PDB file of C-alpha atoms and ligand atoms in Angstrom:
ATOM      1  CA  MET A   1      -0.064  -0.137  -0.455  1.00  0.00           C
ATOM      2  CA  THR A   2       0.831   3.401  -0.829  1.00  0.00           C
ATOM      3  CA  ARG A   3       0.508   5.385   1.687  1.00  0.00           C
ATOM      4  CA  ILE A   4      -0.669   9.634   1.377  1.00  0.00           C
ATOM      5  CA  ILE A   5       1.216  12.041   3.029  1.00  0.00           C
ATOM      6  CA  ARG A   6      -0.257  15.286   3.038  1.00  0.00           C
ATOM      7  CA  THR A   7       0.772  17.400   5.682  1.00  0.00           C
ATOM      8  CA  VAL A   8       5.168  18.188   6.451  1.00  0.00           C
ATOM      9  CA  GLU A   9       4.365  17.325   9.866  1.00  0.00           C
ATOM     10  CA  GLU A  10       3.107  13.734   9.098  1.00  0.00           C
ATOM     11  CA  TRP A  11       6.365  13.174   7.586  1.00  0.00           C
ATOM     12  CA  GLN A  12       8.178  14.130   9.473  1.00  0.00           C
ATOM     13  CA  ILE A  13       6.878  11.523  12.274  1.00  0.00           C
ATOM     14  CA  LEU A  14       7.609   9.237   9.984  1.00  0.00           C
ATOM     15  CA  ARG A  15      10.854  10.288   9.125  1.00  0.00           C
ATOM     16  CA  SER A  16      11.532  10.234  11.958  1.00  0.00           C
ATOM     17  CA  GLU A  17      10.014   6.232  12.757  1.00  0.00           C
ATOM     18  CA  LEU A  18      12.993   5.172  10.557  1.00  0.00           C
ATOM     19  CA  LYS A  19      15.824   3.716  11.145  1.00  0.00           C
ATOM     20  CA  TYR A  20      19.369   5.573  11.172  1.00  0.00           C
ATOM     21  CA  SER A  21      20.782   2.093   8.673  1.00  0.00           C
ATOM     22  CA  ASP A  22      17.591   2.365   6.366  1.00  0.00           C
ATOM     23  CA  THR A  23      17.977   4.269   2.643  1.00  0.00           C
ATOM     24  CA  LEU A  24      15.543   6.419   1.505  1.00  0.00           C
ATOM     25  CA  GLY A  25      14.837   7.226  -2.365  1.00  0.00           C
ATOM     26  CA  PHE A  26      12.726  10.407  -3.249  1.00  0.00           C
ATOM     27  CA  VAL A  27      11.988  11.716  -6.735  1.00  0.00           C
ATOM     28  CA  PRO A  28       9.832  14.875  -6.999  1.00  0.00           C
ATOM     29  CA  THR A  29       7.323  15.456  -9.403  1.00  0.00           C
ATOM     30  CA  MET A  30       5.179  17.568 -10.804  1.00  0.00           C
ATOM     31  CA  GLY A  31       2.347  14.412 -11.126  1.00  0.00           C
ATOM     32  CA  ALA A  32       0.570  13.118 -14.711  1.00  0.00           C
ATOM     33  CA  LEU A  33       3.010  10.499 -14.292  1.00  0.00           C
ATOM     34  CA  HIS A  34       3.990   8.580 -17.700  1.00  0.00           C
ATOM     35  CA  ALA A  35       6.732   5.769 -17.604  1.00  0.00           C
ATOM     36  CA  GLY A  36       9.620   8.509 -17.646  1.00  0.00           C
ATOM     37  CA  HIS A  37       9.139   9.395 -13.657  1.00  0.00           C
ATOM     38  CA  ALA A  38       8.821   5.464 -13.677  1.00  0.00           C
ATOM     39  CA  SER A  39      11.691   5.391 -14.376  1.00  0.00           C
ATOM     40  CA  LEU A  40      13.280   7.571 -11.400  1.00  0.00           C
ATOM     41  CA  ILE A  41      11.069   5.415  -9.255  1.00  0.00           C
ATOM     42  CA  LYS A  42      11.995   1.870 -10.719  1.00  0.00           C
ATOM     43  CA  ARG A  43      15.256   2.932  -9.650  1.00  0.00           C
ATOM     44  CA  SER A  44      15.004   4.472  -6.669  1.00  0.00           C
ATOM     45  CA  ILE A  45      12.899   1.414  -5.361  1.00  0.00           C
ATOM     46  CA  SER A  46      15.829  -0.324  -6.659  1.00  0.00           C
ATOM     47  CA  GLU A  47      18.684   0.918  -3.918  1.00  0.00           C
ATOM     48  CA  ASN A  48      16.631   1.756  -1.482  1.00  0.00           C
ATOM     49  CA  GLY A  49      15.084   0.737   1.187  1.00  0.00           C
ATOM     50  CA  TYR A  50      11.887   3.144   0.990  1.00  0.00           C
ATOM     51  CA  THR A  51      10.651   5.157  -1.905  1.00  0.00           C
ATOM     52  CA  VAL A  52       8.779   8.965  -1.857  1.00  0.00           C
ATOM     53  CA  VAL A  53       7.206   9.869  -4.522  1.00  0.00           C
ATOM     54  CA  SER A  54       6.333  13.781  -3.433  1.00  0.00           C
ATOM     55  CA  ILE A  55       3.543  15.173  -6.120  1.00  0.00           C
ATOM     56  CA  PHE A  56       3.781  18.835  -5.693  1.00  0.00           C
ATOM     57  CA  VAL A  57       3.056  21.435  -8.879  1.00  0.00           C
ATOM     58  CA  ASN A  58       4.974  24.218  -7.926  1.00  0.00           C
ATOM     59  CA  PRO A  59       3.493  26.965  -8.648  1.00  0.00           C
ATOM     60  CA  THR A  60       6.715  29.440  -8.361  1.00  0.00           C
ATOM     61  CA  GLN A  61       8.589  28.328 -11.307  1.00  0.00           C
ATOM     62  CA  PHE A  62       6.068  28.790 -13.575  1.00  0.00           C
ATOM     63  CA  ASN A  63       6.785  32.878 -15.276  1.00  0.00           C
ATOM     64  CA  ASN A  64       3.067  32.844 -17.022  1.00  0.00           C
ATOM     65  CA  PRO A  65      -0.122  31.562 -15.282  1.00  0.00           C
ATOM     66  CA  ASP A  66      -2.010  30.831 -18.132  1.00  0.00           C
ATOM     67  CA  ASP A  67       0.698  26.875 -18.551  1.00  0.00           C
ATOM     68  CA  LEU A  68       0.106  26.972 -14.780  1.00  0.00           C
ATOM     69  CA  LYS A  69      -3.378  27.374 -15.086  1.00  0.00           C
ATOM     70  CA  ARG A  70      -3.092  24.524 -18.441  1.00  0.00           C
ATOM     71  CA  TYR A  71      -0.807  21.688 -16.427  1.00  0.00           C
ATOM     72  CA  PRO A  72      -2.287  18.533 -16.572  1.00  0.00           C
ATOM     73  CA  ARG A  73      -3.665  17.520 -12.926  1.00  0.00           C
ATOM     74  CA  THR A  74      -4.574  13.077 -12.606  1.00  0.00           C
ATOM     75  CA  GLU A  75      -4.049  12.835  -8.845  1.00  0.00           C
ATOM     76  CA  SER A  76      -6.053   9.774  -8.292  1.00  0.00           C
ATOM     77  CA  GLU A  77      -4.612   8.212 -12.046  1.00  0.00           C
ATOM     78  CA  ASP A  78      -1.008   9.280 -10.396  1.00  0.00           C
ATOM     79  CA  LEU A  79      -1.690   7.259  -6.645  1.00  0.00           C
ATOM     80  CA  ASN A  80      -3.144   4.143  -8.437  1.00  0.00           C
ATOM     81  CA  GLN A  81       0.060   4.236 -10.621  1.00  0.00           C
ATOM     82  CA  LEU A  82       1.957   5.607  -7.454  1.00  0.00           C
ATOM     83  CA  GLU A  83       0.292   1.349  -6.347  1.00  0.00           C
ATOM     84  CA  LYS A  84       1.595   0.004  -8.947  1.00  0.00           C
ATOM     85  CA  LEU A  85       5.182   0.273  -8.534  1.00  0.00           C
ATOM     86  CA  GLN A  86       4.539  -0.623  -5.106  1.00  0.00           C
ATOM     87  CA  VAL A  87       6.009   3.723  -4.301  1.00  0.00           C
ATOM     88  CA  ASP A  88       6.065   3.726   0.378  1.00  0.00           C
ATOM     89  CA  TYR A  89       5.046   6.345   0.447  1.00  0.00           C
ATOM     90  CA  ALA A  90       3.235   9.830  -1.330  1.00  0.00           C
ATOM     91  CA  PHE A  91       4.170  13.065  -0.151  1.00  0.00           C
ATOM     92  CA  ILE A  92       1.418  15.259  -2.396  1.00  0.00           C
ATOM     93  CA  PRO A  93       0.967  18.871   0.107  1.00  0.00           C
ATOM     94  CA  ASP A  94      -0.743  21.961  -0.287  1.00  0.00           C
ATOM     95  CA  TYR A  95       0.854  25.227  -1.136  1.00  0.00           C
ATOM     96  CA  GLN A  96       0.581  26.538   1.990  1.00  0.00           C
ATOM     97  CA  SER A  97       2.745  23.369   3.729  1.00  0.00           C
ATOM     98  CA  ILE A  98       5.527  24.283   1.476  1.00  0.00           C
ATOM     99  CA  TYR A  99       4.887  28.131   0.612  1.00  0.00           C
ATOM    100  CA  PRO A 100       4.332  28.930   4.821  1.00  0.00           C
ATOM    101  CA  ASP A 101       6.815  31.962   4.011  1.00  0.00           C
ATOM    102  CA  ASP A 102       5.145  32.965   0.810  1.00  0.00           C
ATOM    103  CA  PHE A 103       8.258  32.532  -1.387  1.00  0.00           C
ATOM    104  CA  TYR A 104      10.234  35.424   0.698  1.00  0.00           C
ATOM    105  CA  TYR A 105      12.625  33.482   0.961  1.00  0.00           C
ATOM    106  CA  LYS A 106      14.269  31.571  -2.396  1.00  0.00           C
ATOM    107  CA  VAL A 107      17.461  29.901  -3.775  1.00  0.00           C
ATOM    108  CA  THR A 108      19.119  32.295  -6.561  1.00  0.00           C
ATOM    109  CA  GLU A 109      21.445  30.221  -9.212  1.00  0.00           C
ATOM    110  CA  ASN A 110      23.447  33.339 -10.578  1.00  0.00           C
ATOM    111  CA  ASN A 111      25.523  32.193 -13.867  1.00  0.00           C
ATOM    112  CA  LEU A 112      24.381  28.472 -15.197  1.00  0.00           C
ATOM    113  CA  SER A 113      20.575  29.425 -14.380  1.00  0.00           C
ATOM    114  CA  LEU A 114      20.588  32.952 -15.939  1.00  0.00           C
ATOM    115  CA  THR A 115      21.013  30.712 -20.044  1.00  0.00           C
ATOM    116  CA  MET A 116      18.950  28.225 -21.782  1.00  0.00           C
ATOM    117  CA  GLU A 117      15.611  27.630 -19.968  1.00  0.00           C
ATOM    118  CA  GLY A 118      16.399  29.963 -17.609  1.00  0.00           C
ATOM    119  CA  THR A 119      17.101  33.061 -19.709  1.00  0.00           C
ATOM    120  CA  GLY A 120      13.168  32.273 -21.399  1.00  0.00           C
ATOM    121  CA  ARG A 121      11.894  31.791 -18.960  1.00  0.00           C
ATOM    122  CA  PRO A 122      12.815  34.106 -16.398  1.00  0.00           C
ATOM    123  CA  GLY A 123      12.610  33.249 -12.568  1.00  0.00           C
ATOM    124  CA  HIS A 124      12.233  29.415 -13.210  1.00  0.00           C
ATOM    125  CA  PHE A 125      15.326  28.948 -12.241  1.00  0.00           C
ATOM    126  CA  ASP A 126      14.727  29.711  -8.494  1.00  0.00           C
ATOM    127  CA  GLY A 127      11.503  28.325  -7.913  1.00  0.00           C
ATOM    128  CA  VAL A 128      13.316  25.198  -8.762  1.00  0.00           C
ATOM    129  CA  LEU A 129      16.475  25.198  -6.901  1.00  0.00           C
ATOM    130  CA  THR A 130      13.464  26.698  -3.992  1.00  0.00           C
ATOM    131  CA  VAL A 131      10.970  24.368  -3.926  1.00  0.00           C
ATOM    132  CA  VAL A 132      14.090  21.165  -4.284  1.00  0.00           C
ATOM    133  CA  MET A 133      16.110  23.084  -1.534  1.00  0.00           C
ATOM    134  CA  LYS A 134      12.381  22.817   0.376  1.00  0.00           C
ATOM    135  CA  LEU A 135      11.995  19.175  -0.447  1.00  0.00           C
ATOM    136  CA  LEU A 136      14.901  17.849   0.299  1.00  0.00           C
ATOM    137  CA  ASN A 137      15.107  19.290   3.718  1.00  0.00           C
ATOM    138  CA  ILE A 138      11.533  17.411   4.543  1.00  0.00           C
ATOM    139  CA  ILE A 139      11.972  14.045   2.484  1.00  0.00           C
ATOM    140  CA  ARG A 140      15.228  14.482   4.654  1.00  0.00           C
ATOM    141  CA  PRO A 141      16.350  11.222   1.656  1.00  0.00           C
ATOM    142  CA  THR A 142      19.613   9.030   1.034  1.00  0.00           C
ATOM    143  CA  ARG A 143      19.716   9.534  -3.242  1.00  0.00           C
ATOM    144  CA  SER A 144      17.240  11.639  -4.718  1.00  0.00           C
ATOM    145  CA  TYR A 145      16.457  11.259  -8.511  1.00  0.00           C
ATOM    146  CA  PHE A 146      16.738  13.390 -11.479  1.00  0.00           C
ATOM    147  CA  GLY A 147      15.836  12.977 -15.576  1.00  0.00           C
ATOM    148  CA  GLU A 148      18.190  13.862 -17.660  1.00  0.00           C
ATOM    149  CA  LYS A 149      15.344  15.335 -19.930  1.00  0.00           C
ATOM    150  CA  ASP A 150      16.169  18.258 -17.594  1.00  0.00           C
ATOM    151  CA  TYR A 151      19.854  18.137 -17.520  1.00  0.00           C
ATOM    152  CA  GLN A 152      20.375  22.398 -16.703  1.00  0.00           C
ATOM    153  CA  GLN A 153      17.795  21.467 -13.411  1.00  0.00           C
ATOM    154  CA  TYR A 154      19.192  18.531 -12.807  1.00  0.00           C
ATOM    155  CA  MET A 155      22.606  19.906 -12.951  1.00  0.00           C
ATOM    156  CA  LEU A 156      21.902  23.132 -10.991  1.00  0.00           C
ATOM    157  CA  VAL A 157      19.776  20.638  -8.470  1.00  0.00           C
ATOM    158  CA  LYS A 158      22.718  18.429  -8.103  1.00  0.00           C
ATOM    159  CA  LYS A 159      26.168  22.269  -7.714  1.00  0.00           C
ATOM    160  CA  MET A 160      22.880  23.360  -5.088  1.00  0.00           C
ATOM    161  CA  SER A 161      24.107  19.577  -3.181  1.00  0.00           C
ATOM    162  CA  GLU A 162      27.211  20.589  -3.406  1.00  0.00           C
ATOM    163  CA  ALA A 163      27.219  24.269  -2.639  1.00  0.00           C
ATOM    164  CA  PHE A 164      24.842  24.212   0.283  1.00  0.00           C
ATOM    165  CA  PHE A 165      27.236  20.643   1.909  1.00  0.00           C
ATOM    166  CA  MET A 166      23.505  19.147   1.676  1.00  0.00           C
ATOM    167  CA  ASN A 167      23.613  14.991   2.719  1.00  0.00           C
ATOM    168  CA  VAL A 168      21.815  13.706  -0.356  1.00  0.00           C
ATOM    169  CA  GLU A 169      23.405  12.551  -3.955  1.00  0.00           C
ATOM    170  CA  VAL A 170      21.323  13.831  -6.797  1.00  0.00           C
ATOM    171  CA  ILE A 171      21.121  10.899  -9.380  1.00  0.00           C
ATOM    172  CA  PRO A 172      20.502  12.080 -12.571  1.00  0.00           C
ATOM    173  CA  CYS A 173      18.803   8.978 -14.922  1.00  0.00           C
ATOM    174  CA  PRO A 174      18.429   8.164 -19.188  1.00  0.00           C
ATOM    175  CA  THR A 175      15.312  10.449 -20.870  1.00  0.00           C
ATOM    176  CA  VAL A 176      12.690   7.936 -21.748  1.00  0.00           C
ATOM    177  CA  ARG A 177      11.292   9.452 -24.853  1.00  0.00           C
ATOM    178  CA  ASP A 178       8.416   7.358 -26.811  1.00  0.00           C
ATOM    179  CA  SER A 179       9.035   4.951 -30.013  1.00  0.00           C
ATOM    180  CA  ASP A 180       8.902   8.093 -32.906  1.00  0.00           C
ATOM    181  CA  GLY A 181      12.305   9.488 -30.176  1.00  0.00           C
ATOM    182  CA  LEU A 182      10.278  12.601 -28.579  1.00  0.00           C
ATOM    183  CA  ALA A 183      10.745  12.420 -25.199  1.00  0.00           C
ATOM    184  CA  LEU A 184       8.073  11.674 -22.990  1.00  0.00           C
ATOM    185  CA  SER A 185       7.030  14.906 -21.208  1.00  0.00           C
ATOM    186  CA  SER A 186       3.330  15.775 -18.967  1.00  0.00           C
ATOM    187  CA  ARG A 187       3.131  18.067 -21.403  1.00  0.00           C
ATOM    188  CA  ASN A 188       2.417  16.032 -24.388  1.00  0.00           C
ATOM    189  CA  VAL A 189      -0.863  15.210 -24.167  1.00  0.00           C
ATOM    190  CA  LEU A 190      -1.923  19.336 -24.186  1.00  0.00           C
ATOM    191  CA  LEU A 191      -0.465  18.969 -28.579  1.00  0.00           C
ATOM    192  CA  SER A 192      -3.705  19.255 -31.197  1.00  0.00           C
ATOM    193  CA  LYS A 193      -2.514  16.449 -32.291  1.00  0.00           C
ATOM    194  CA  GLU A 194      -1.086  17.328 -36.281  1.00  0.00           C
ATOM    195  CA  ASP A 195       1.998  18.910 -33.969  1.00  0.00           C
ATOM    196  CA  ARG A 196       2.598  15.735 -31.623  1.00  0.00           C
ATOM    197  CA  GLN A 197       2.482  13.796 -34.503  1.00  0.00           C
ATOM    198  CA  ARG A 198       5.381  16.984 -36.238  1.00  0.00           C
ATOM    199  CA  ALA A 199       7.551  16.224 -32.526  1.00  0.00           C
ATOM    200  CA  PRO A 200       8.864  13.715 -33.063  1.00  0.00           C
ATOM    201  CA  LEU A 201      10.961  16.175 -35.533  1.00  0.00           C
ATOM    202  CA  PHE A 202      12.683  18.014 -32.139  1.00  0.00           C
ATOM    203  CA  ALA A 203      14.645  14.894 -31.044  1.00  0.00           C
ATOM    204  CA  GLN A 204      15.333  14.038 -34.547  1.00  0.00           C
ATOM    205  CA  LEU A 205      16.885  17.357 -35.051  1.00  0.00           C
ATOM    206  CA  LEU A 206      18.643  16.986 -32.092  1.00  0.00           C
ATOM    207  CA  GLN A 207      19.980  13.975 -33.473  1.00  0.00           C
ATOM    208  CA  SER A 208      21.059  14.767 -36.062  1.00  0.00           C
ATOM    209  CA  ASP A 209      25.015  15.753 -37.378  1.00  0.00           C
ATOM    210  CA  LYS A 210      23.890  19.451 -39.087  1.00  0.00           C
ATOM    211  CA  THR A 211      24.972  22.554 -37.168  1.00  0.00           C
ATOM    212  CA  ALA A 212      22.846  24.312 -33.732  1.00  0.00           C
ATOM    213  CA  GLU A 213      21.374  26.681 -36.741  1.00  0.00           C
ATOM    214  CA  GLN A 214      20.677  24.584 -39.697  1.00  0.00           C
ATOM    215  CA  VAL A 215      18.569  22.825 -36.859  1.00  0.00           C
ATOM    216  CA  LYS A 216      17.583  26.116 -35.305  1.00  0.00           C
ATOM    217  CA  VAL A 217      16.638  26.608 -38.954  1.00  0.00           C
ATOM    218  CA  GLU A 218      15.184  23.727 -40.407  1.00  0.00           C
ATOM    219  CA  LEU A 219      13.006  23.923 -37.409  1.00  0.00           C
ATOM    220  CA  GLN A 220      11.380  26.845 -37.997  1.00  0.00           C
ATOM    221  CA  GLN A 221      10.747  25.640 -41.204  1.00  0.00           C
ATOM    222  CA  SER A 222       9.251  22.799 -39.842  1.00  0.00           C
ATOM    223  CA  GLY A 223       6.586  25.240 -38.199  1.00  0.00           C
ATOM    224  CA  PHE A 224       8.263  25.443 -34.872  1.00  0.00           C
ATOM    225  CA  ALA A 225       8.538  28.703 -33.123  1.00  0.00           C
ATOM    226  CA  VAL A 226      11.713  27.857 -31.866  1.00  0.00           C
ATOM    227  CA  ASP A 227      13.478  28.791 -28.223  1.00  0.00           C
ATOM    228  CA  TYR A 228      17.199  28.421 -28.559  1.00  0.00           C
ATOM    229  CA  ILE A 229      19.274  25.249 -29.522  1.00  0.00           C
ATOM    230  CA  THR A 230      22.646  25.240 -27.271  1.00  0.00           C
ATOM    231  CA  ASP A 231      25.459  23.613 -27.908  1.00  0.00           C
ATOM    232  CA  PHE A 232      27.430  23.386 -24.201  1.00  0.00           C
ATOM    233  CA  GLU A 233      29.879  21.375 -22.714  1.00  0.00           C
ATOM    234  CA  GLY A 234      29.544  18.834 -24.436  1.00  0.00           C
ATOM    235  CA  ARG A 235      25.952  18.922 -24.723  1.00  0.00           C
ATOM    236  CA  ARG A 236      22.910  19.893 -27.420  1.00  0.00           C
ATOM    237  CA  TYR A 237      19.426  21.827 -25.507  1.00  0.00           C
ATOM    238  CA  GLY A 238      17.579  22.770 -27.576  1.00  0.00           C
ATOM    239  CA  ALA A 239      13.476  25.129 -26.276  1.00  0.00           C
ATOM    240  CA  VAL A 240      10.951  25.279 -28.784  1.00  0.00           C
ATOM    241  CA  TYR A 241       7.085  25.683 -28.887  1.00  0.00           C
ATOM    242  CA  LEU A 242       4.271  24.172 -31.000  1.00  0.00           C
ATOM    243  CA  GLY A 243       1.234  25.804 -30.150  1.00  0.00           C
ATOM    244  CA  LYS A 244       1.031  26.771 -26.820  1.00  0.00           C
ATOM    245  CA  VAL A 245       3.068  24.246 -25.416  1.00  0.00           C
ATOM    246  CA  ARG A 246       6.546  24.664 -25.118  1.00  0.00           C
ATOM    247  CA  LEU A 247       8.459  21.345 -25.534  1.00  0.00           C
ATOM    248  CA  ILE A 248      12.347  21.379 -24.126  1.00  0.00           C
ATOM    249  CA  ASP A 249      15.305  18.484 -24.998  1.00  0.00           C
ATOM    250  CA  ASN A 250      18.609  18.013 -24.507  1.00  0.00           C
ATOM    251  CA  ILE A 251      21.447  14.554 -26.538  1.00  0.00           C
ATOM    252  CA  GLU A 252      24.673  14.082 -25.812  1.00  0.00           C
ATOM    253  CA  LEU A 253      27.470  15.451 -28.606  1.00  0.00           C
ATOM    254  CA  LYS A 254      28.580  13.130 -30.594  1.00  0.00           C
ATOM    255  CA  GLN A 255      32.663  13.788 -30.503  1.00  0.00           C
ATOM    256  CA  ASN A 256      33.132  14.691 -33.858  1.00  0.00           C
ATOM    257  CA  VAL A 257      30.616  17.820 -33.334  1.00  0.00           C
ATOM    258  CA  SER A 258      31.210  20.929 -31.221  1.00  0.00           C
TER     259      SER A 258
HETATM  260  P1  LIG B 301       8.231  16.890 -13.970  1.00  0.00           P
HETATM  261  O1  LIG B 301       7.255  16.228 -13.288  1.00  0.00           O
HETATM  262  O2  LIG B 301       8.101  17.034 -15.404  1.00  0.00           O
HETATM  263  O3  LIG B 301       8.598  18.118 -12.764  1.00  0.00           O
HETATM  264  O4  LIG B 301       9.739  15.579 -13.469  1.00  0.00           O
HETATM  265  C1  LIG B 301      10.002  15.345 -12.483  1.00  0.00           C
HETATM  266  C2  LIG B 301      11.556  14.070 -12.556  1.00  0.00           C
HETATM  267  O5  LIG B 301      10.969  13.704 -13.854  1.00  0.00           O
HETATM  268  C3  LIG B 301      12.001  15.501 -12.872  1.00  0.00           C
HETATM  269  O6  LIG B 301      13.326  15.034 -12.428  1.00  0.00           O
HETATM  270  C4  LIG B 301      12.282  15.438 -15.049  1.00  0.00           C
HETATM  271  O7  LIG B 301      13.646  16.011 -15.232  1.00  0.00           O
HETATM  272  C5  LIG B 301      11.843  13.477 -15.224  1.00  0.00           C
HETATM  273  N1  LIG B 301      11.917  13.354 -16.120  1.00  0.00           N
HETATM  274  C6  LIG B 301      10.561  14.353 -16.684  1.00  0.00           C
HETATM  275  N2  LIG B 301      10.631  13.155 -18.054  1.00  0.00           N
HETATM  276  C7  LIG B 301      11.459  12.338 -18.150  1.00  0.00           C
HETATM  277  C8  LIG B 301      11.326  11.547 -19.094  1.00  0.00           C
HETATM  278  N3  LIG B 301      10.404  11.492 -20.497  1.00  0.00           N
HETATM  279  N4  LIG B 301      12.589  10.637 -18.423  1.00  0.00           N
HETATM  280  C9  LIG B 301      13.403  10.848 -17.331  1.00  0.00           C
HETATM  281  N5  LIG B 301      13.231  11.652 -16.967  1.00  0.00           N
HETATM  282  C10 LIG B 301      11.963  12.259 -17.287  1.00  0.00           C
END
């Protein structure tokens, strides 16, 4: 049985009952769970005595109010999935539980967070890092799992854990894709049928041998609005819009492409 916890206090009691030798894996999510989330959860279950999954649509990381309103919320289906995966705990707090300070306190990173996702979405990573710091302080896991699909986010969380000497292992997990190559994302369900058919070209072009500029132009010619295609430290990152839906992805660059 997956035990549902909705308050910080209830979790703190359960956490204090775990033995020092018990390992605890943590997978933070915003719900609308899919096979990408499931891969993180399975990895956590395989590496830890207990696993906790949080579901919290974090308003402070949305710079666009419409995006927050449209974000899919599927709590009962999510709980069924957690049950099937045999997750021990589902932490599902409300806004007040996480932000008793009303976001007057925040974690700000002033380098990597200002590029790529940070350029198009000002303040996004302040919201991400703040909620991850809060969740890690509440849950106190041994290990926490993050998807490479959001590689910039993974790097920022990992570096935050090092900068603040946080006692947690931050573990990256490979991107899970649909059979046509599109990276799984909770936002994919918001794509129109036509855009869903067009979407795999984004991953295909990112993975091609073309330059970032060529990829950008070809995407634009195929009806994508391109936010950025950027090569950085051995990976190629991209963000595009199809209609109102923003898609992000990244891949490891082959050695012959800079
Ligand atoms: P989200 O619910 O979108 O905030 O994602 C929660 C976690 O799942 C993050 O660490 C994401 O990077 C990860 N994740 C989302 N989609 C995928 C995917 N397709 N493959 C692997 N991890 C993913």
